[in-house]
CSV table of C-alpha atoms in Angstrom, one decimal:
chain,number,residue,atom,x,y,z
A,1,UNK,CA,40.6,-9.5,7.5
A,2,UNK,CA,37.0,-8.3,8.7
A,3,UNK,CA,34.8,-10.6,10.2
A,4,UNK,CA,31.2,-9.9,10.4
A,5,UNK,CA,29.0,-11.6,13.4
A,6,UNK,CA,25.2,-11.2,13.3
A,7,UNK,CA,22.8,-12.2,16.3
A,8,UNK,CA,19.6,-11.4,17.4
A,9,UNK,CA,18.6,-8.8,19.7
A,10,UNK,CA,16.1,-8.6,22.4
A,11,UNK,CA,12.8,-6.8,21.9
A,12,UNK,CA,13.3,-3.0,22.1
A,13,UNK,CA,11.4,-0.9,24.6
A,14,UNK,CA,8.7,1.9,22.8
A,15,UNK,CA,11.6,4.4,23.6
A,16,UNK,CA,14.5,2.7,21.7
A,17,UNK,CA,11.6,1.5,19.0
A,18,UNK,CA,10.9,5.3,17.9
A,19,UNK,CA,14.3,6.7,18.2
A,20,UNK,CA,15.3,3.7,16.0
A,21,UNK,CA,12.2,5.2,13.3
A,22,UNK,CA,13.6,8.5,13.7
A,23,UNK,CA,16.8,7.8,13.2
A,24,UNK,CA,15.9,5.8,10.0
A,25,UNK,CA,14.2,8.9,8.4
A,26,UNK,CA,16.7,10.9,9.0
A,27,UNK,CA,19.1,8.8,7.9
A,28,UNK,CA,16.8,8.5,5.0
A,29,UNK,CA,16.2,12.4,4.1
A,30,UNK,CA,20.3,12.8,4.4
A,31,UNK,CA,20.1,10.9,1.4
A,32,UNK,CA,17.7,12.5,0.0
A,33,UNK,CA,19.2,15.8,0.0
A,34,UNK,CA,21.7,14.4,-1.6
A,35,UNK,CA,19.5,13.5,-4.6
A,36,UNK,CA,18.7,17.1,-4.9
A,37,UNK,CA,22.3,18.6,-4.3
A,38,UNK,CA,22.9,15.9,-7.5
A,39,UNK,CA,20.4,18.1,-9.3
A,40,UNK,CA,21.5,21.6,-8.6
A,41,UNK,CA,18.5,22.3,-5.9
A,42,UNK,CA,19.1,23.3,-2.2
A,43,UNK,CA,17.6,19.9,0.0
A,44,UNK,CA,16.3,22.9,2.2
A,45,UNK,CA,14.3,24.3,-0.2
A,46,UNK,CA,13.4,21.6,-1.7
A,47,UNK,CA,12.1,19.8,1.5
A,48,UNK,CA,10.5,23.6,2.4
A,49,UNK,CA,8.5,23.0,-1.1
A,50,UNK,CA,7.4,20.0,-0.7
A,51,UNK,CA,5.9,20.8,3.4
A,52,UNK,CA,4.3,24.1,1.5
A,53,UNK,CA,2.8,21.5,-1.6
A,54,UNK,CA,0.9,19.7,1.1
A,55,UNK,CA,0.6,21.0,4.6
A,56,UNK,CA,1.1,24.8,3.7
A,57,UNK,CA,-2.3,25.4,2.3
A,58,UNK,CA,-5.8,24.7,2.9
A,59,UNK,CA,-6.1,23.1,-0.7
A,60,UNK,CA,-2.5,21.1,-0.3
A,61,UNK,CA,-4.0,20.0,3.3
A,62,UNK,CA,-7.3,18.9,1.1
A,63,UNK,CA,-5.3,17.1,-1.8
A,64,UNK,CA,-3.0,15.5,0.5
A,65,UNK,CA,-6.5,13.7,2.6
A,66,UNK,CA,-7.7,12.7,-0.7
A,67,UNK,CA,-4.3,10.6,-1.7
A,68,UNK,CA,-3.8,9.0,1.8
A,69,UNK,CA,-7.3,7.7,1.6
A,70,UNK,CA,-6.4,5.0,-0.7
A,71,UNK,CA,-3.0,4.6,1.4
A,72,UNK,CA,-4.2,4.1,4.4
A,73,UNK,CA,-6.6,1.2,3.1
A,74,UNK,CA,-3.9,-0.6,1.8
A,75,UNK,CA,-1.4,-0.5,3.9
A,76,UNK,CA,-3.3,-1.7,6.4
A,77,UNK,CA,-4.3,-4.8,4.8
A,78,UNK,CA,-0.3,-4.8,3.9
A,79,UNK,CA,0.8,-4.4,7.6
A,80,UNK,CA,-1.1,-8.2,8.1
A,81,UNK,CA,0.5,-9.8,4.8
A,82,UNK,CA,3.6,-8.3,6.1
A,83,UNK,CA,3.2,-9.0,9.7
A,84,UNK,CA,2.8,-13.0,8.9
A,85,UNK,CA,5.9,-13.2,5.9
A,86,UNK,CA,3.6,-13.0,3.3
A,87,UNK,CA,5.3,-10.6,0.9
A,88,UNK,CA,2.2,-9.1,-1.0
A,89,UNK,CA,3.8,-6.7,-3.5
A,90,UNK,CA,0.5,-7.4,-5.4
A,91,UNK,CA,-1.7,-4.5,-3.9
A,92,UNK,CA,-1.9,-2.5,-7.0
A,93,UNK,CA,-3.7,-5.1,-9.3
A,94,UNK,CA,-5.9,-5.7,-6.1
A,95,UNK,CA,-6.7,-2.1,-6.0
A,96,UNK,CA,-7.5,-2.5,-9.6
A,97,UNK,CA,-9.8,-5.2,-9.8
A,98,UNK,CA,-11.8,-3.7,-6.7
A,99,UNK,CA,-11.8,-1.0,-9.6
A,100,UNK,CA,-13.1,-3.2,-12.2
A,101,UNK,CA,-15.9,-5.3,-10.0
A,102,UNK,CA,-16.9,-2.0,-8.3
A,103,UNK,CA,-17.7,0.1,-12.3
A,104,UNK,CA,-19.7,-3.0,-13.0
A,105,UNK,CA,-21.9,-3.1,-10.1
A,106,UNK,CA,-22.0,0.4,-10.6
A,107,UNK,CA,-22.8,0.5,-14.6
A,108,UNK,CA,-25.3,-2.6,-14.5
A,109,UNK,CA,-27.1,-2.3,-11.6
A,110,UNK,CA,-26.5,1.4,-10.6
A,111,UNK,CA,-29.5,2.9,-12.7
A,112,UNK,CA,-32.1,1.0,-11.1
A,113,UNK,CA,-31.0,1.0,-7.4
A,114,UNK,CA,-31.0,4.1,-5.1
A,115,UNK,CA,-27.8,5.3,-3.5
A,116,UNK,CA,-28.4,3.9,0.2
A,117,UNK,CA,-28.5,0.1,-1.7
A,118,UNK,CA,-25.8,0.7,-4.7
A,119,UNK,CA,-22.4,2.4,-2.7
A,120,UNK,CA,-22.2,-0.3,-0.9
A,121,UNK,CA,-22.5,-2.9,-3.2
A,122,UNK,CA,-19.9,-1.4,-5.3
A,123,UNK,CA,-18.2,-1.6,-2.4
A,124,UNK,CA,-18.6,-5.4,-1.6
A,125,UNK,CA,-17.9,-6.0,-4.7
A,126,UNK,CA,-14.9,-4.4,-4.5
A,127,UNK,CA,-13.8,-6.2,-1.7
A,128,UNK,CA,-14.8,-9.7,-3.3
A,129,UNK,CA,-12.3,-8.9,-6.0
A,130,UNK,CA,-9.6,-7.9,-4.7
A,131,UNK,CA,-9.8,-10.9,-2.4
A,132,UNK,CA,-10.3,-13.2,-4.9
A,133,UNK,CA,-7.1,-11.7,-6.6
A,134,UNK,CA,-5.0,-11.6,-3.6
A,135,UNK,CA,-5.6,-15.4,-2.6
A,136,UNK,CA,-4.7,-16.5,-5.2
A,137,UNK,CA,-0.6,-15.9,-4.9
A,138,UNK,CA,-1.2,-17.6,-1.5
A,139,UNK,CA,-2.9,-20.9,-3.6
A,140,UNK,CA,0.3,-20.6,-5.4
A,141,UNK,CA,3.2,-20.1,-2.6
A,142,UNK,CA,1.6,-23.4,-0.5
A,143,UNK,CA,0.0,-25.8,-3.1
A,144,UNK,CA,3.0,-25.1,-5.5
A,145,UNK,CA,5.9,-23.4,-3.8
A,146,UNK,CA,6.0,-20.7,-6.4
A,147,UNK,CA,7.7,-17.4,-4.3
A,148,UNK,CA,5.0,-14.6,-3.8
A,149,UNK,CA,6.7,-12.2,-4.4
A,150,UNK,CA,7.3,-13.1,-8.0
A,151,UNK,CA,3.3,-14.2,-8.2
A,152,UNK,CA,2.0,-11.1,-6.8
A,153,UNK,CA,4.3,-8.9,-8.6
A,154,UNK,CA,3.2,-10.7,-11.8
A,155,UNK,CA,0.1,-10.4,-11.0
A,156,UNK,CA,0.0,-6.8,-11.3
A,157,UNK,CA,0.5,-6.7,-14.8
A,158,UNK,CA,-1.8,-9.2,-15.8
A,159,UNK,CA,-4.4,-7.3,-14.2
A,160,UNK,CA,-3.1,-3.9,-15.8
A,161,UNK,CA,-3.3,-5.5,-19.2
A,162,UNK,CA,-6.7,-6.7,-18.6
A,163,UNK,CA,-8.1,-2.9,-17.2
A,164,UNK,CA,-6.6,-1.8,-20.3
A,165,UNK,CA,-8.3,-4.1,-22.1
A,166,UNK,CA,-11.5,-3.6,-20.6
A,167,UNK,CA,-11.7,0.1,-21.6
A,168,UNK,CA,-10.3,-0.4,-24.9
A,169,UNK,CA,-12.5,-3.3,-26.0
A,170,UNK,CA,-15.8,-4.6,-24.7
A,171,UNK,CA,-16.3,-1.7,-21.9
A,172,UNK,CA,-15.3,1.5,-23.7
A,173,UNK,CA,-18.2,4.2,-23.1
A,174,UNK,CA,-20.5,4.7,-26.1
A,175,UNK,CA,-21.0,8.3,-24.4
A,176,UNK,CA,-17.0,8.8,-24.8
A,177,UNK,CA,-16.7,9.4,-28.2
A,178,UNK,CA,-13.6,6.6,-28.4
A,179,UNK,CA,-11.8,7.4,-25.3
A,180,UNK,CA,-10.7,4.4,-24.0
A,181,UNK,CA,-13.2,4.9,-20.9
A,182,UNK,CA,-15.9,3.1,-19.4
A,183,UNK,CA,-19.2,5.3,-19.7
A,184,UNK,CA,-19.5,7.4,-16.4
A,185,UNK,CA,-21.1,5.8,-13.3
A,186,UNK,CA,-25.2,7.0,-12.5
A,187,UNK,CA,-25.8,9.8,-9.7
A,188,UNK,CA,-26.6,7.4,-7.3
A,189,UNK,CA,-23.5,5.5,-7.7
A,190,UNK,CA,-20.9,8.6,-7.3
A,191,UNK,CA,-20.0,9.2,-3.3
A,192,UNK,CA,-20.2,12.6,-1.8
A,193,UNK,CA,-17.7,14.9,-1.5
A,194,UNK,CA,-16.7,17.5,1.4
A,195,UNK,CA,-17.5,21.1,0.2
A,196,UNK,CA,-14.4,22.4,-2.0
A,197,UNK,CA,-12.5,19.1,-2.1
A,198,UNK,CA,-12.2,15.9,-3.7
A,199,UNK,CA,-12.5,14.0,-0.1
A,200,UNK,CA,-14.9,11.3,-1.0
A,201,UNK,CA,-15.9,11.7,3.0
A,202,UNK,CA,-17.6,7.3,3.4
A,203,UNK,CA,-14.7,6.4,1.8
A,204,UNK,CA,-12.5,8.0,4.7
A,205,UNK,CA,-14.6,7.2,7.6
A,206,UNK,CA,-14.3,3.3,6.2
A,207,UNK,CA,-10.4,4.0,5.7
A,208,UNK,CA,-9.9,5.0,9.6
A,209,UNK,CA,-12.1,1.9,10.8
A,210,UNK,CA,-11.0,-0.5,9.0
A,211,UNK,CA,-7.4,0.6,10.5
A,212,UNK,CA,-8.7,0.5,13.7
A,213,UNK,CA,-10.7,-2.7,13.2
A,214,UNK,CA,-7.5,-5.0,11.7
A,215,UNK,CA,-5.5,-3.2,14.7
A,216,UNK,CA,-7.4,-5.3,16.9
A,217,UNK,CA,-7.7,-7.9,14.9
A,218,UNK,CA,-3.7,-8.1,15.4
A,219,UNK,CA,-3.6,-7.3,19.1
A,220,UNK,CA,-6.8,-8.9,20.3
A,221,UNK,CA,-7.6,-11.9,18.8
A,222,UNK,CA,-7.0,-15.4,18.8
A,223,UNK,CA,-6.8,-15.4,14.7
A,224,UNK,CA,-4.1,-12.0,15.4
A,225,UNK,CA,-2.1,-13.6,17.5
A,226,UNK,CA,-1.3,-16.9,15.1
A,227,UNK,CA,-0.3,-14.9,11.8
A,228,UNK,CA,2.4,-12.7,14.5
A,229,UNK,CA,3.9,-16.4,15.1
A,230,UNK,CA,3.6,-17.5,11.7
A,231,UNK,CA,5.5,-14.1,11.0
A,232,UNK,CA,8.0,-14.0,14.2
A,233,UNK,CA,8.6,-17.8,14.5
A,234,UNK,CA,7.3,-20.1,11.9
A,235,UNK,CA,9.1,-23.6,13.4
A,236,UNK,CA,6.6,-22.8,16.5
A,237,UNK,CA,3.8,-22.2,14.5
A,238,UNK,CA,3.7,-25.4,13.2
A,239,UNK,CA,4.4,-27.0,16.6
A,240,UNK,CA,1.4,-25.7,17.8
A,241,UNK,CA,-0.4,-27.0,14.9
A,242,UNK,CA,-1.2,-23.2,13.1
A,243,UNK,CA,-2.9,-24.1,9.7
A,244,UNK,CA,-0.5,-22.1,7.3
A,245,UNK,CA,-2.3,-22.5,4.3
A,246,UNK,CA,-5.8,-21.4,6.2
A,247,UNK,CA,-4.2,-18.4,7.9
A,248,UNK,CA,-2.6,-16.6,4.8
A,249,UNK,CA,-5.0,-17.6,2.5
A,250,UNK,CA,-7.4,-15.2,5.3
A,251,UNK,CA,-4.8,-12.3,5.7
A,252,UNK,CA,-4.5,-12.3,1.7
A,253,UNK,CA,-8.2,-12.2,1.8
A,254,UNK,CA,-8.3,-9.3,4.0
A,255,UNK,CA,-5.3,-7.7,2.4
A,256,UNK,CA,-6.5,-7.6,-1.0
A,257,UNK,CA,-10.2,-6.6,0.1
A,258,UNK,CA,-8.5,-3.5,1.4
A,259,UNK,CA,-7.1,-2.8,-1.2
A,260,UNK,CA,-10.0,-3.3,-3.3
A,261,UNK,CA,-11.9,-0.7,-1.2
A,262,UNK,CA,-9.3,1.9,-2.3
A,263,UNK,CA,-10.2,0.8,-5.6
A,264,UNK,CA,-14.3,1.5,-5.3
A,265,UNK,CA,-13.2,4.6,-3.8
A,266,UNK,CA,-11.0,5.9,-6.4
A,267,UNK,CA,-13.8,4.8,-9.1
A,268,UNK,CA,-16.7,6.3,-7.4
A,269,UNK,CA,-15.6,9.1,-5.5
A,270,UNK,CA,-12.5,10.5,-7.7
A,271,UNK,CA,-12.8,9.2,-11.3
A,272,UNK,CA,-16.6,8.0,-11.9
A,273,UNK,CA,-15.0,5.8,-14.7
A,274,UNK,CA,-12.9,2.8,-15.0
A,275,UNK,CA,-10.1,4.3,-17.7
A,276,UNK,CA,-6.4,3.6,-18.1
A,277,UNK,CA,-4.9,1.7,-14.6
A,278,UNK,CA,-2.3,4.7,-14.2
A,279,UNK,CA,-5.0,7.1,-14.2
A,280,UNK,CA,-6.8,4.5,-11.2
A,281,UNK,CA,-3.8,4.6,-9.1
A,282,UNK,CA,-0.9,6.7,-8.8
A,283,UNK,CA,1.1,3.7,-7.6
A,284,UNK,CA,-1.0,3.5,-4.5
A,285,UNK,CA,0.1,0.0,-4.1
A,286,UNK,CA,3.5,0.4,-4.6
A,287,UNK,CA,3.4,3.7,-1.9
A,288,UNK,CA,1.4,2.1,0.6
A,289,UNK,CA,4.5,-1.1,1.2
A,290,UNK,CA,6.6,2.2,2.2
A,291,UNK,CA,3.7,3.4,4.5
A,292,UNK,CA,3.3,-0.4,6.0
A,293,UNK,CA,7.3,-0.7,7.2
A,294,UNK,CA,6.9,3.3,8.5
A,295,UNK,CA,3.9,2.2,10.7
A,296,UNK,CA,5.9,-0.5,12.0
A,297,UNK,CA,3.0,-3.1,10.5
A,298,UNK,CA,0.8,-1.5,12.7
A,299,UNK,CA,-3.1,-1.1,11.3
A,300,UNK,CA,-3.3,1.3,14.0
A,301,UNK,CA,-0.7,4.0,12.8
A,302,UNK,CA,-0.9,3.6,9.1
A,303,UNK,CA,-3.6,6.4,9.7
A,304,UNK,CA,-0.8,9.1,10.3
A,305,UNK,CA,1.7,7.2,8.1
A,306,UNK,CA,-0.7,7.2,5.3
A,307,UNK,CA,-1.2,11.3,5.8
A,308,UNK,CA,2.8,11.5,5.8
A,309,UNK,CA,3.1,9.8,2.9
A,310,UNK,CA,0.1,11.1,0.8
A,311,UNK,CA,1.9,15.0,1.7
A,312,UNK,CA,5.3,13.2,0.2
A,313,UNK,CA,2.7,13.1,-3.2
A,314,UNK,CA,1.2,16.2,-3.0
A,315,UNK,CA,4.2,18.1,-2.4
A,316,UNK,CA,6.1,16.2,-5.0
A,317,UNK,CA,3.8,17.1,-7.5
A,318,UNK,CA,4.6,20.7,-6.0
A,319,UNK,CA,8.4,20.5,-6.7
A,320,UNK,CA,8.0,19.2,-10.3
A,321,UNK,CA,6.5,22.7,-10.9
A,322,UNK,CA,8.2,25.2,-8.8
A,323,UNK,CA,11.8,23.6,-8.9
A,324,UNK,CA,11.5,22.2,-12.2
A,325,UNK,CA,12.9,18.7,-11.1
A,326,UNK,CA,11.7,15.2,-13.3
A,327,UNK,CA,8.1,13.5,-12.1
A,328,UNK,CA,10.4,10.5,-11.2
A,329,UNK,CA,12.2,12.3,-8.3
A,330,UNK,CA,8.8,11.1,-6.2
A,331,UNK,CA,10.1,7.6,-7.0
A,332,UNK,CA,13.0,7.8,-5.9
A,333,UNK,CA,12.6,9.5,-2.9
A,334,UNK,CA,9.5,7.0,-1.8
A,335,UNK,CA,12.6,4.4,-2.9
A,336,UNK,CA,15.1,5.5,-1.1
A,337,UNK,CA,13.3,6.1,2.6
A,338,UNK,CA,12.1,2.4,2.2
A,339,UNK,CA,15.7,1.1,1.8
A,340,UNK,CA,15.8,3.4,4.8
A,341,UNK,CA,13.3,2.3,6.9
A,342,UNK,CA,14.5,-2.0,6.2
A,343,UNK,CA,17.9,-0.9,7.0
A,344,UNK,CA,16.5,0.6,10.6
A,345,UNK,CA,14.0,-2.1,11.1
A,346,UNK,CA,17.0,-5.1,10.3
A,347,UNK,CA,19.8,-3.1,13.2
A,348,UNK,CA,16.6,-2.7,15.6
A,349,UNK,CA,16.2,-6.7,15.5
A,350,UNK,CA,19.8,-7.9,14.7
A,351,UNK,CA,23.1,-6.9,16.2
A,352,UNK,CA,26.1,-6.9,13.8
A,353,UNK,CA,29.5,-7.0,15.2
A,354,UNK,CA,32.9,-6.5,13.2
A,355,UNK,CA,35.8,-8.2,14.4
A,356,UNK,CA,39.7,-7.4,13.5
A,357,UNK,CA,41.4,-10.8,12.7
A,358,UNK,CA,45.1,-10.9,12.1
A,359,UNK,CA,45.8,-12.5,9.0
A,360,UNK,CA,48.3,-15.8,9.1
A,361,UNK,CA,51.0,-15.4,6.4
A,362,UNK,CA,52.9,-18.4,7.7
């Protein structure tokens, strides 16, 4: 008979900390490359692919800063959800109402206002809605105890449906001949572009501040340093009188504003229409959890997690065509190194034991 002990650990040093991240993704690709041995393709090639997809060529280089744009926004809104035990698995309807708030500033008010004025509008009002959408699971979890993961996850669909709606119905373009688009956004509503790319360059500088920014809003301030106890020891939180309600109804704030900056960028810097939400985001919400957990819930290095992760696109978009392997295989790989990545971050804060006990036959 096996017993199995579990008790905590003490904090790890940096050291221990980044060998326990490496070991997680190597662990990680290991079973990934068994994935592609399942289909018939050499893991070496197939990883060799996928660094040439992304990091192998100026334009893969250019297409992989364009997808970690919207990553890195949202992650590092995620990293404070995450950080306090709020489970926000609701980032992809708040990247799509930012979408849906940003078109109509954009369409309505976009044709009479010069650039300078209109961007950032569209993107306050992105912002607003994706705030209002991500408070609104936190309402939910504290007023009427109803999980958040279940509520943002919901949420997600509501909000697809209702893009979808949009574009079908009462917003489809009169320009688009019955495509179920929005009409395109003005001149002065589209963001600029870096010569022979699709980097929508304010949208990135934002991306890397905000980072930066919430980083020391973790580290540095008063407000930081309540939602790490709410997150690392909720009994003493309330001991030392934290408002819970207050504080995560803030972090979803901030959470879903970030992600509703992804989704004024995608709208006017990528797209210049509000159209189907699969065409909005390529499961930027859903990506960006994975990119939170590799950054440790750290704003500060979702910058470089968010690159990693936007080449893991990129180059699986590569591998579709060169190795002939299903669009889903992006899934699961993104699946598998977050399994990964928990597993790593569980053993780096727990220590499990496994203890031998005779059985008594009498």
């Amino acid at each position: 008979m096996v017993r199995v002990s579990v008790s905590a650990r003490g904090e790890l040093s940096a050291a221990a900390a980044g060998l326990n991240l490496l070991g997680s993704l190597a662990a990680g690709m290991a079973a990934i490359s068994l994935v592609f041995v399942f289909y018939g393709v050499d893991p070496l090639e197939a990883f060799g692919s996928i660094f040439a997809g992304s990091f192998g060529s100026l334009y893969g280089i250019k297409e992989t800063v364009t997808k970690a744009i919207p990553l890195v926004l949202i992650a590092a809104g995620l990293a404070l959800a995450f950080r306090a035990k709020f489970w926000n698995i609701g980032a992809e309807s708040q990247l799509l109402m930012g979408a849906i708030f940003s078109t109509w500033v954009g369409l309505n008010w976009g044709p009479h206002l010069p650039s300078y004025v209109i961007i950032p509008l569209m993107f306050a009002a992105a912002m607003l809605g994706g705030a209002l959408w991500g408070i609104i699971p936190a309402v939910l979890k504290y007023k009427f105890a109803i999980n958040e993961v279940i509520s943002t996850l919901m949420l997600n669909y509501i909000c697809a449906e209702l893009t979808t709606l949009l574009v079908v119905g009462p917003w489809k373009g009169k320009t688009k001949f019955g495509f179920p688009y929005t009409d395109d956004l003005p001149p002065q509503a589209v963001l600029g572009l870096l010569p022979g790319s699709s980097i929508h360059y304010v949208t990135l500088a934002v991306a890397v501040t905000l980072a930066v920014v919430l980083g020391l809003l973790v580290f540095k301030t008063r407000f930081g340093y309540e939602l790490r106890v709410i997150g690392e020891n909720p009994n003493a939180a309330r001991y030392a009188g934290i408002d819970f309600l207050r504080t995560t109804m803030v972090v979803m704030a901030i959470s879903g504003a970030a992600a509703g900056l992804a989704g004024a960028g995608e709208i006017a810097g990528v797209h210049h229409h509000l159209s189907y939400p699969d065409a909005i985001s390529s499961g930027y919400g859903y990506t960006a959890i994975i990119v939170a957990w590799l950054a440790k819930l750290n704003p500060f290095y979702v910058v470089v997690a968010g690159f990693f992760f936007a080449g893991i696109l990129v180059g699986g978009d590569a591998i579709q065509i060169s190795l002939g392997l299903p669009a889903a295989t992006v899934n699961v790989f993104n699946g598998i190194l977050l399994l990964f990545l928990i597993m790593g971050d569980y053993f780096a804060r727990n220590r499990v034991r496994l203890t031998w006990i005779a059985s008594d036959k009498g």
